[in-house]
XYZ file of C-alpha atoms in Angstrom:
380
model
C 49.478 -35.476 -56.354
C 48.400 -32.004 -57.554
C 48.111 -33.189 -61.168
C 45.678 -35.913 -60.163
C 43.188 -33.333 -58.880
C 43.648 -30.648 -61.559
C 40.289 -31.446 -63.197
C 38.487 -31.175 -59.858
C 40.082 -27.810 -59.140
C 38.931 -26.569 -62.553
C 35.397 -27.899 -61.950
C 35.281 -25.961 -58.670
C 36.981 -22.785 -59.900
C 35.472 -21.991 -63.309
C 31.910 -21.458 -61.988
C 33.297 -18.996 -59.437
C 35.164 -17.228 -62.247
C 32.598 -17.116 -65.031
C 29.069 -17.372 -63.654
C 29.011 -13.622 -62.992
C 29.233 -12.974 -66.750
C 26.322 -15.235 -67.747
C 23.937 -15.332 -64.768
C 20.656 -13.449 -65.263
C 20.060 -10.099 -63.581
C 17.521 -11.744 -61.258
C 18.873 -14.955 -59.717
C 15.400 -15.802 -58.397
C 14.027 -16.834 -61.813
C 12.934 -20.421 -61.157
C 12.547 -21.173 -64.855
C 16.192 -20.194 -65.425
C 17.356 -22.613 -62.697
C 15.325 -25.388 -64.335
C 16.770 -24.583 -67.759
C 20.293 -24.631 -66.323
C 19.740 -28.022 -64.667
C 18.312 -29.335 -67.943
C 21.344 -28.043 -69.853
C 23.692 -29.616 -67.294
C 22.082 -33.017 -67.886
C 21.439 -32.901 -71.638
C 24.431 -30.846 -72.807
C 27.240 -30.648 -70.253
C 27.230 -34.301 -69.147
C 27.458 -35.831 -72.658
C 30.209 -33.352 -73.627
C 32.355 -34.213 -70.586
C 31.906 -37.906 -71.390
C 33.112 -37.152 -74.930
C 36.193 -35.300 -73.643
C 37.180 -38.121 -71.280
C 36.550 -40.786 -73.942
C 38.692 -39.010 -76.532
C 41.406 -38.403 -73.936
C 41.492 -42.126 -73.144
C 41.450 -43.169 -76.801
C 44.135 -40.734 -77.960
C 46.374 -40.844 -74.842
C 47.397 -37.325 -75.907
C 46.449 -33.736 -75.077
C 43.582 -32.216 -77.169
C 45.590 -30.693 -80.037
C 47.879 -33.687 -80.548
C 45.031 -36.063 -79.726
C 42.727 -34.713 -82.430
C 45.456 -35.181 -85.029
C 45.828 -38.795 -83.953
C 42.086 -39.457 -83.784
C 41.284 -37.903 -87.172
C 43.937 -40.113 -88.798
C 42.557 -43.141 -86.983
C 38.979 -42.360 -88.062
C 40.097 -41.352 -91.577
C 38.277 -38.054 -91.016
C 38.894 -34.583 -92.415
C 41.553 -32.427 -90.782
C 38.757 -29.870 -90.271
C 37.887 -31.629 -86.999
C 41.356 -30.853 -85.658
C 40.071 -27.325 -85.342
C 38.670 -28.313 -81.960
C 42.188 -28.496 -80.504
C 43.089 -25.041 -81.837
C 39.780 -23.485 -80.740
C 40.045 -25.060 -77.287
C 43.443 -23.420 -76.795
C 42.028 -20.089 -78.024
C 38.995 -20.391 -75.711
C 41.245 -20.731 -72.671
C 43.148 -17.579 -73.711
C 39.869 -15.677 -74.181
C 38.651 -16.810 -70.745
C 41.960 -15.634 -69.272
C 41.619 -12.232 -70.984
C 37.991 -11.846 -69.872
C 38.775 -12.715 -66.261
C 41.904 -10.514 -66.154
C 39.833 -7.635 -67.537
C 37.355 -8.127 -64.693
C 40.201 -8.465 -62.184
C 41.783 -5.153 -63.227
C 38.466 -3.348 -62.765
C 37.821 -5.109 -59.449
C 41.281 -4.367 -58.040
C 41.070 -0.713 -59.120
C 37.641 -0.411 -57.461
C 38.916 -1.972 -54.226
C 41.981 0.272 -54.126
C 39.792 3.340 -54.765
C 37.606 2.407 -51.779
C 40.798 2.114 -49.708
C 41.988 5.506 -51.019
C 45.047 3.816 -52.493
C 44.208 3.777 -56.199
C 47.223 4.287 -58.494
C 47.012 6.971 -61.158
C 47.064 4.487 -64.047
C 44.319 3.386 -66.457
C 42.527 0.072 -66.039
C 44.054 -1.418 -69.198
C 47.576 -0.811 -67.851
C 46.717 -2.731 -64.685
C 45.233 -5.490 -66.850
C 48.455 -5.691 -68.883
C 50.530 -5.928 -65.712
C 48.278 -8.671 -64.326
C 48.604 -10.599 -67.587
C 52.402 -10.469 -67.347
C 52.226 -11.866 -63.805
C 49.785 -14.590 -64.894
C 52.061 -15.677 -67.735
C 55.016 -15.922 -65.350
C 52.913 -17.950 -62.900
C 51.902 -20.266 -65.763
C 55.464 -21.609 -65.731
C 54.521 -23.318 -62.440
C 51.949 -25.527 -64.180
C 49.241 -26.971 -61.922
C 50.728 -25.671 -58.650
C 48.894 -22.262 -58.570
C 45.401 -23.850 -58.686
C 44.967 -24.692 -54.965
C 46.537 -21.347 -54.001
C 44.057 -19.542 -56.230
C 41.109 -21.499 -54.833
C 42.185 -20.759 -51.265
C 42.520 -17.010 -51.846
C 39.201 -16.830 -53.689
C 37.385 -18.667 -50.895
C 38.896 -16.386 -48.243
C 37.803 -13.361 -50.267
C 34.264 -14.759 -50.559
C 34.160 -15.387 -46.805
C 34.667 -11.647 -46.287
C 31.575 -11.111 -48.414
C 29.576 -13.741 -46.516
C 30.324 -11.873 -43.291
C 28.100 -9.104 -44.660
C 25.307 -11.589 -45.385
C 23.957 -13.215 -48.538
C 22.000 -11.137 -51.080
C 18.222 -11.351 -50.748
C 16.728 -13.564 -53.457
C 13.038 -13.607 -54.317
C 12.061 -16.680 -56.319
C 9.415 -16.420 -59.013
C 8.489 -18.003 -62.334
C 9.028 -15.852 -65.418
C 8.468 -16.339 -69.125
C 10.874 -18.796 -70.757
C 12.822 -17.398 -73.715
C 15.633 -18.404 -76.039
C 17.768 -15.774 -74.323
C 17.377 -17.626 -71.018
C 18.257 -20.901 -72.738
C 21.350 -19.264 -74.245
C 22.587 -18.192 -70.806
C 21.742 -21.594 -69.326
C 23.794 -23.381 -71.991
C 26.706 -20.984 -71.477
C 26.619 -21.733 -67.755
C 26.441 -25.476 -68.480
C 29.368 -25.503 -70.908
C 32.140 -22.897 -70.984
C 31.347 -21.620 -67.480
C 32.129 -25.037 -65.991
C 34.832 -25.922 -68.521
C 32.861 -28.503 -70.502
C 33.982 -28.650 -74.124
C 37.056 -26.495 -73.504
C 39.459 -29.455 -73.540
C 40.497 -28.721 -69.950
C 39.205 -32.060 -68.633
C 40.753 -33.859 -71.597
C 44.041 -32.144 -70.793
C 43.723 -32.917 -67.085
C 43.166 -36.603 -67.793
C 46.174 -36.619 -70.118
C 48.353 -35.111 -67.362
C 47.285 -37.933 -65.022
C 48.023 -40.554 -67.693
C 51.489 -39.145 -68.391
C 52.265 -39.008 -64.686
C 51.223 -42.668 -64.273
C 53.412 -43.764 -67.185
C 56.367 -41.815 -65.814
C 55.861 -43.362 -62.383
C 56.066 -46.872 -63.813
C 59.524 -46.144 -65.193
C 60.712 -46.388 -68.759
C 63.186 -49.155 -67.899
C 60.600 -51.449 -66.260
C 58.880 -52.743 -69.383
C 57.022 -55.651 -67.784
C 55.665 -53.508 -64.988
C 54.561 -50.940 -67.560
C 52.639 -53.554 -69.550
C 51.051 -54.871 -66.350
C 50.085 -51.339 -65.311
C 48.431 -50.599 -68.677
C 46.539 -53.904 -68.588
C 45.299 -53.251 -65.048
C 44.269 -49.669 -65.916
C 42.372 -50.872 -68.993
C 40.480 -53.481 -66.966
C 39.569 -50.981 -64.200
C 38.815 -47.978 -66.434
C 35.281 -46.664 -66.721
C 34.606 -43.159 -67.980
C 31.748 -42.764 -65.484
C 34.182 -43.007 -62.536
C 35.944 -39.924 -63.868
C 33.005 -38.001 -65.297
C 30.384 -38.134 -62.545
C 32.577 -36.699 -59.728
C 33.567 -33.801 -62.012
C 29.981 -33.189 -63.129
C 28.534 -33.365 -59.591
C 31.196 -30.924 -58.370
C 30.344 -28.554 -61.236
C 26.674 -28.775 -60.276
C 27.225 -28.118 -56.572
C 29.673 -25.243 -57.065
C 27.435 -23.859 -59.804
C 24.496 -23.650 -57.395
C 26.701 -21.831 -54.871
C 28.088 -19.521 -57.578
C 24.566 -18.577 -58.684
C 23.491 -17.802 -55.124
C 26.500 -15.561 -54.434
C 26.733 -13.934 -57.884
C 25.096 -10.764 -56.555
C 27.151 -10.655 -53.355
C 29.138 -7.476 -52.632
C 32.671 -7.995 -51.317
C 34.446 -5.492 -49.046
C 37.701 -4.017 -50.457
C 40.018 -6.503 -48.708
C 37.795 -9.376 -49.818
C 37.880 -8.104 -53.397
C 41.688 -7.895 -53.398
C 42.071 -11.418 -52.035
C 39.510 -12.770 -54.502
C 41.086 -11.143 -57.550
C 44.628 -12.136 -56.562
C 43.333 -15.699 -56.303
C 41.817 -15.318 -59.775
C 45.269 -14.405 -61.063
C 46.636 -17.779 -59.920
C 43.778 -19.617 -61.619
C 44.248 -17.714 -64.875
C 47.882 -18.859 -64.917
C 46.702 -22.465 -65.310
C 44.516 -21.512 -68.289
C 47.550 -19.922 -69.936
C 49.643 -22.986 -69.048
C 47.037 -25.164 -70.754
C 46.978 -23.101 -73.949
C 50.790 -22.908 -74.036
C 51.111 -26.679 -73.709
C 48.643 -27.180 -76.564
C 50.395 -24.801 -78.920
C 53.795 -26.251 -77.943
C 52.873 -29.403 -79.843
C 53.050 -27.363 -83.041
C 55.407 -24.475 -82.300
C 57.622 -25.499 -79.398
C 57.397 -24.265 -75.814
C 59.126 -20.860 -76.063
C 57.278 -19.719 -79.197
C 53.982 -20.974 -77.722
C 54.543 -19.042 -74.507
C 55.226 -15.826 -76.434
C 52.240 -16.474 -78.725
C 49.894 -17.116 -75.797
C 51.070 -13.969 -74.014
C 50.752 -11.827 -77.154
C 47.217 -12.967 -77.980
C 46.060 -12.637 -74.365
C 47.600 -9.172 -74.018
C 45.998 -7.925 -77.245
C 42.605 -9.245 -76.176
C 42.723 -7.703 -72.720
C 43.975 -4.314 -73.941
C 42.189 -3.847 -77.270
C 38.831 -5.627 -76.835
C 36.092 -4.277 -74.523
C 34.949 -6.729 -71.854
C 31.419 -7.043 -73.218
C 32.845 -7.971 -76.620
C 35.064 -10.598 -75.029
C 31.941 -12.235 -73.613
C 30.407 -12.396 -77.092
C 33.607 -13.709 -78.681
C 33.862 -16.359 -75.959
C 30.276 -17.491 -76.535
C 30.731 -17.826 -80.304
C 34.121 -19.548 -80.348
C 33.358 -21.900 -77.451
C 30.051 -22.883 -79.082
C 31.820 -23.685 -82.369
C 34.445 -25.709 -80.461
C 31.811 -27.779 -78.645
C 29.890 -28.255 -81.898
C 33.031 -29.645 -83.568
C 33.670 -31.925 -80.602
C 30.113 -33.276 -80.481
C 29.838 -33.921 -84.216
C 33.272 -35.552 -84.371
C 32.599 -37.784 -81.360
C 29.066 -38.592 -82.458
C 29.413 -38.991 -86.207
C 33.077 -39.431 -87.138
C 34.536 -41.717 -84.468
C 34.147 -45.467 -84.921
C 31.447 -46.951 -82.701
C 33.697 -49.733 -81.441
C 36.395 -47.260 -80.416
C 34.005 -45.058 -78.461
C 32.321 -48.025 -76.804
C 35.686 -49.186 -75.474
C 36.705 -45.660 -74.484
C 33.524 -45.065 -72.502
C 33.244 -48.629 -71.160
C 29.684 -48.241 -69.888
C 28.420 -51.133 -67.802
C 25.135 -51.070 -69.728
C 24.624 -50.807 -73.489
C 21.516 -48.666 -72.924
C 23.638 -45.931 -71.311
C 25.928 -45.900 -74.342
C 22.958 -45.557 -76.695
C 21.539 -42.677 -74.632
C 24.906 -40.911 -74.676
C 25.209 -41.421 -78.430
C 21.782 -39.885 -79.053
C 22.678 -36.926 -76.831
C 26.076 -36.207 -78.391
C 24.859 -36.672 -81.974
C 21.525 -34.862 -81.841
C 20.670 -33.111 -78.592
C 23.966 -31.266 -78.020
C 24.226 -29.766 -81.562
C 20.544 -28.751 -81.507
C 20.899 -27.190 -78.042
C 23.958 -25.228 -79.194
C 22.223 -23.917 -82.309
C 19.195 -22.781 -80.275
C 21.519 -21.114 -77.769
C 23.375 -19.261 -80.534
C 20.045 -18.043 -81.933
C 19.135 -16.864 -78.439
C 22.390 -14.931 -78.108
C 21.955 -13.303 -81.523
C 18.421 -12.228 -80.588
C 19.754 -10.673 -77.362
C 22.569 -8.859 -79.167
C 20.228 -7.519 -81.847
C 17.740 -6.279 -79.261
């Protein structure tokens, strides 16, 4: 049951985790809200459709699925880089969030006069060890993490929402860059997480049929194929991202009391464990489970200890943008039209054509403009 809703948990949790890193200083900028909504429609929605379509076509997780799809499309192995980058992106997100959690927990304990005499990076390393151990539980920690985070936020709401003054400001490429980040990596689009979640559901369904009941298995696949439409999977995820994203933007400036902070950051720890579980499962296709677990832990630990938080944000932006660019170009230009049409199964050919234009042209152009915007911000 928990596996079935993993994608929905991720859609609800990632905005709460990541919006604080990419939201503008003033949440009342109306033009930024409009840019974010535009990016959600023109960039995020087509990318999630691409993830779900490739998940359905490959019937594998992202890393293994890209190997299968590139062979099927007779495309260069370069496009398989999406699977590797998606696994790396999840580790970077985990490191970024753990870095924030260590600072937040230390701040809360200081306010309670209970701060340990250890540096922040040592706390971060300890939290990463706990997260890796929790990752062995798979999907199970997600609802626990969501519950703890919501309870922590309720403590903050008891003190009232931050005052927001809405006003129009000048539109810039920097604003567009933040809007695209909020519409992609901050809601999980293009990270392979929804692809992976759909693959978990597919594997669970196949297991439930039973390997020894061949006829029932064939009947189940035939029924699933006739009922499948990508829109039934994509729109609930996208709408949930949109709703939680609005809430996350409104509360991004909210101050939590010490107990609320501790509950929130402990909940974050449970959510991070799923990100590490995801990356471990991807790498296990190539290296085996034990080696992948050690590799995931090592990379995450190095990132959280050696790389400053602000640098992690920049690294996340660059690598996630490259990953989404690979995904969009592969889905739009390399995949066979007939395969994608069947995988998306739109009820109207016009919707397919609109999606194809978006994934081939609009998404890559939006990403390039966003990267230019980030570079301009970093240089200034």
